[in-house]
Coordinates of C-alpha atoms in Angstrom, one line a residue:
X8 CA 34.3 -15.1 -28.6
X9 CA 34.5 -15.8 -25.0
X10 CA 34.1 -19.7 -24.0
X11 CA 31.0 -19.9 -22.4
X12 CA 31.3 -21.0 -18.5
X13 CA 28.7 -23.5 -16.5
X14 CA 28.0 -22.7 -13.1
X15 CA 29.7 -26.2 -10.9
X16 CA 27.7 -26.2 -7.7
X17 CA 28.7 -28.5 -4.3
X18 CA 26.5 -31.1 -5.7
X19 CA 28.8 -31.7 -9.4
X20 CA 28.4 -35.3 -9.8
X21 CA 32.0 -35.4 -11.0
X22 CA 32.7 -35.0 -7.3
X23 CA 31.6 -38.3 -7.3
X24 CA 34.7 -40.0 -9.0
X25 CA 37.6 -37.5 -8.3
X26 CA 40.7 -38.4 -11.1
X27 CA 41.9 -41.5 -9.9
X28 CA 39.0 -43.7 -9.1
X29 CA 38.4 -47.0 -10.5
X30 CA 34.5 -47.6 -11.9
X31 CA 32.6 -49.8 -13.7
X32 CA 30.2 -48.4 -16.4
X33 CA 28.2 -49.1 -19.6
X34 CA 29.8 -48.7 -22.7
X35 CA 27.8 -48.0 -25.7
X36 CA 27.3 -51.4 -26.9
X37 CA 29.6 -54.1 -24.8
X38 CA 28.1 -54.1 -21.9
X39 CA 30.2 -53.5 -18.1
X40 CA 33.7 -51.9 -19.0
X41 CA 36.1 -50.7 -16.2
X42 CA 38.9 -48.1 -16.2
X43 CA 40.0 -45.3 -14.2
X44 CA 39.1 -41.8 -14.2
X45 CA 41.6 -39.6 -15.8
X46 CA 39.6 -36.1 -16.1
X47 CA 36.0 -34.7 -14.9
X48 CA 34.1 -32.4 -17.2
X49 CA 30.9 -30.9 -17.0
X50 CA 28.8 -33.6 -18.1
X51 CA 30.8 -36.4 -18.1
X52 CA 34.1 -38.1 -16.6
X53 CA 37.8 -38.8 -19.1
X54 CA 38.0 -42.9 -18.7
X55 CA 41.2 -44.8 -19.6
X56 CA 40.2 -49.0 -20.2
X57 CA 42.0 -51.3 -18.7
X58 CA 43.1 -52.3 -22.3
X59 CA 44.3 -48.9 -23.3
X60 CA 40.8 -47.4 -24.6
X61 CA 39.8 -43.6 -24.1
X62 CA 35.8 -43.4 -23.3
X63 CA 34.1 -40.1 -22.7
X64 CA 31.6 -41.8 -19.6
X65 CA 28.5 -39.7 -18.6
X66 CA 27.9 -39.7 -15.0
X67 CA 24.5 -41.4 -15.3
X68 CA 26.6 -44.6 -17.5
X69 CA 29.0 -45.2 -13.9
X70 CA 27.6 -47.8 -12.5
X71 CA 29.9 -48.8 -9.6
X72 CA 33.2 -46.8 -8.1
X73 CA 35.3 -49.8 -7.2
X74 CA 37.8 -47.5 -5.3
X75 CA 38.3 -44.0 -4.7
X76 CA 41.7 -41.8 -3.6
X77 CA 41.0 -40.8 0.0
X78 CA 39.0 -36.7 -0.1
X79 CA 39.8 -35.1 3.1
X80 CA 36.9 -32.0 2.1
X81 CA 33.6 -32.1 0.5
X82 CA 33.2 -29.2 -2.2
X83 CA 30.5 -28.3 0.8
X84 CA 33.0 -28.2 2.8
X85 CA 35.3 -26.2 0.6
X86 CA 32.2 -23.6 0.4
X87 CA 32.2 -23.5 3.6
X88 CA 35.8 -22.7 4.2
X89 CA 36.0 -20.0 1.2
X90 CA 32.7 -18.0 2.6
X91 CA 34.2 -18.1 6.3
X92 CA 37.6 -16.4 4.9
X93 CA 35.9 -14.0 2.2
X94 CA 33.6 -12.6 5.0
X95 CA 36.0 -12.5 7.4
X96 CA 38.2 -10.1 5.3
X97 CA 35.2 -8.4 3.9
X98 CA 34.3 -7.8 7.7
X99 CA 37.4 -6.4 8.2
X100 CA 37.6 -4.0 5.4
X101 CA 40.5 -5.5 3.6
X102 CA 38.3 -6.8 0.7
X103 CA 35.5 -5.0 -0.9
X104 CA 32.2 -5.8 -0.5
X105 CA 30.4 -8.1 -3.1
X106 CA 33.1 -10.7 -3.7
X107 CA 31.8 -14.6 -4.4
X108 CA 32.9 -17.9 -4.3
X109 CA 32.6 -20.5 -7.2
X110 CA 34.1 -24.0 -8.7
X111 CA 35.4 -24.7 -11.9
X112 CA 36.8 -27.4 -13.7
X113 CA 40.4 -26.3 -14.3
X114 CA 42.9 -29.7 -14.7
X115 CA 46.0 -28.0 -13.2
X116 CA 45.8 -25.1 -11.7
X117 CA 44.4 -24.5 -7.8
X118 CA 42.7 -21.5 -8.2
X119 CA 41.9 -18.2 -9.7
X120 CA 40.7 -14.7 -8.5
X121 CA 38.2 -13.3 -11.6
X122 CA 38.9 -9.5 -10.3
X123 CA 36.1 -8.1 -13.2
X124 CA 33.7 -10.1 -11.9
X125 CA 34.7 -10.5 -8.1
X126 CA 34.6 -13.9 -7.7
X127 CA 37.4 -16.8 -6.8
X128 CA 37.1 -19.8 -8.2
X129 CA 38.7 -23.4 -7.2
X130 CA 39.1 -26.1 -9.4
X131 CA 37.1 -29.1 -8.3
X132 CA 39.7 -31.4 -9.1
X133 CA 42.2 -29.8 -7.2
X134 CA 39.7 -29.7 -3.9
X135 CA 39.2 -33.7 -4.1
X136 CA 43.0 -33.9 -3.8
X137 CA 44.4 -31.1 -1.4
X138 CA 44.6 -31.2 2.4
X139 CA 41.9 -29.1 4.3
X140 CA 45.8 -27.1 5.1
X141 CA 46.4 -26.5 1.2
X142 CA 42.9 -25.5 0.4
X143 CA 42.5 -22.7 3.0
X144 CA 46.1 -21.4 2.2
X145 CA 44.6 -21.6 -1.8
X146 CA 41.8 -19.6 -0.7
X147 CA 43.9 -16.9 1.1
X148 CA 46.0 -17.1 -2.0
X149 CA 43.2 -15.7 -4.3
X150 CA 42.0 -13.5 -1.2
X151 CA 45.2 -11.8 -1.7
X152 CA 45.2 -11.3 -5.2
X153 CA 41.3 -9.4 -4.8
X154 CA 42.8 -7.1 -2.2
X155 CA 46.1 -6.0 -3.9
X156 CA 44.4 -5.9 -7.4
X157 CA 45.1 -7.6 -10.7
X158 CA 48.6 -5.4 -11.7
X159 CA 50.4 -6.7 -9.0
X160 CA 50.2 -10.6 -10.0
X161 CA 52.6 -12.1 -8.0
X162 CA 55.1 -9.6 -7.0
X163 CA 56.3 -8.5 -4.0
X164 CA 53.3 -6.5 -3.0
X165 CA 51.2 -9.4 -3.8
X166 CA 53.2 -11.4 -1.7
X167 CA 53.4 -9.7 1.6
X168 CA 49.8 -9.3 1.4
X169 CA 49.7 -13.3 1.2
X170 CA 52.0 -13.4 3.8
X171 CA 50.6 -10.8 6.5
X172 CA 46.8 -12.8 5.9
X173 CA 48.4 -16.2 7.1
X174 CA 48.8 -17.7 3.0
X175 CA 52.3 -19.4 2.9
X176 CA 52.5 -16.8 -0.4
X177 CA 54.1 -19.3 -2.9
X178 CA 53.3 -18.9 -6.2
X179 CA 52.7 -22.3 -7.6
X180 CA 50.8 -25.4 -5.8
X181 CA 52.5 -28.9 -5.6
X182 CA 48.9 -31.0 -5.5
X183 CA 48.9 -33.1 -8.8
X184 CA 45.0 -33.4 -9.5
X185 CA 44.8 -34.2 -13.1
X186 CA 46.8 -36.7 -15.5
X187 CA 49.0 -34.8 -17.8
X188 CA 48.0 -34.9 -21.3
X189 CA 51.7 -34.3 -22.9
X190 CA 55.0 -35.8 -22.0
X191 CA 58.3 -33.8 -23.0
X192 CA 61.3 -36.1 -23.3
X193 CA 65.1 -35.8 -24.6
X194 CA 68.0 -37.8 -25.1
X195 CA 69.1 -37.6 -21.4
X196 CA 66.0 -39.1 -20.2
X197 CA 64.3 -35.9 -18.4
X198 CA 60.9 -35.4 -19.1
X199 CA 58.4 -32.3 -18.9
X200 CA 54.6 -33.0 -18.4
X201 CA 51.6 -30.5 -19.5
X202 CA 48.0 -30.4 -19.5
X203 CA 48.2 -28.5 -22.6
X204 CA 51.0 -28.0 -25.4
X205 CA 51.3 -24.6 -27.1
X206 CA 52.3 -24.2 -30.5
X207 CA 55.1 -22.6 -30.1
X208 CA 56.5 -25.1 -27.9
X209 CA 56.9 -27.9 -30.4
X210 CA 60.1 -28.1 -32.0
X211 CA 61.2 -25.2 -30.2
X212 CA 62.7 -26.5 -26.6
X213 CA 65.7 -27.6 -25.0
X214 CA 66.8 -29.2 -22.5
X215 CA 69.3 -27.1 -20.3
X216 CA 70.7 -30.4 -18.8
X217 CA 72.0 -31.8 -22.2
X218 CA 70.7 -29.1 -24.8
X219 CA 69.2 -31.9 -26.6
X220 CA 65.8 -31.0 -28.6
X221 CA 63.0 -32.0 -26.7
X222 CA 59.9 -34.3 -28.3
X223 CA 56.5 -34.2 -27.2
X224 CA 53.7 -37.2 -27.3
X225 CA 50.1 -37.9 -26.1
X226 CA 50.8 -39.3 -22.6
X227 CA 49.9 -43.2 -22.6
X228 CA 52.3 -44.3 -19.6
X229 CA 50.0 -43.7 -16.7
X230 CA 49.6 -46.5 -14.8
X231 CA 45.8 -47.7 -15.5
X232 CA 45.4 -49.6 -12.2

């Protein structure tokens, strides 16, 4: 069965506290707690305590932001940018009529193009973080990818269509919006980080620097304040 998918509108509250912020809230029976926000979900923000604790915080429970990482666009003004480009090329012809803009919560990746139902998405995270720069170039990313069609991926063809509508046309995004849930690490001292850890990842890496098997833990070394 298909995970069910909420609709995130300009006005999320999560927008609120992008990851990083340092709040004050109520905890469920000690009163004022403060921590730093780690994650933002539908209904509720990923909290790390100042001693170490892991809270699941509704919205509604935060009762002060204390300090926030500077956010150089609005989700409004991440609408606005994505409508401006996807009528522009639908103007133009290059991209067929009917073709929407949304927000999701995704914790590490920019953006996607959902070709079945002809609509990009951008995760909100992602938005509170990038440059005004890195978010249009995102958007011209997944504009790409609705033009050329879902075979092509990231090929060549994908990537001169990129290219030729002003997107830089790299594959990946350097903007780190979310707090890596795993930590890879061998004897040499390199270490991997991942939002998620697939099963047939454990016990079954190596590091090409030493060929050392690599170990994976729950990531409890980012800095609280």
């Amino acid at each position: 069965m298909a995970r069910r998918r909420y609709p995130i509108t300009a006005d999320f509250p999560g927008a609120k506290t992008p990851v990083g912020s340092v709040v004050r809230f109520r905890g469920p029976a000690t009163g004022e707690l403060r921590g730093k926000i780690t994650g933002i979900r539908i209904k509720h923000a990923d909290v790390s305590g100042e001693d170490g604790s892991r809270w699941s915080v509704p919205y509604a429970a935060i009762t002060n932001v204390e300090s926030a990482p500077a956010v150089e666009c609005t989700l409004v003004e991440v609408e606005e940018i994505a409508h401006r480009l996807i009528d522009e090329f639908t103007g133009r012809g290059a991209l067929k009529s009917g073709w929407t803009f949304g927000f999701d919560l995704a914790p590490s990746r920019a953006g996607v193009c959902r070709y079945n139902e002809r609509r990009i998405d951008l995760s909100v995270s992602y938005c509170l973080a990038a440059t005004r720069a890195e978010i249009e170039d995102t958007v011209l990313h997944e504009i790409a990818h609705a033009i050329v069609g879902a075979r092509h991926n990231h090929d060549g063809v994908w990537k001169a269509k990129a290219r030729e509508i002003g997107c830089v046309g790299e594959r990946c995004h350097r903007v780190q919006h979310s707090v890596p849930k795993w930590v890879g690490e061998c004897g040499c001292g390199q270490q991997w980080f991942r939002q998620t850890l697939q099963r047939r990842m454990i016990g079954n890496r190596i590091c090409a620097k030493c060929h050392g098997s690599i170990t994976w833990r729950r990531n409890t070394d980012a800095p609280m304040l």
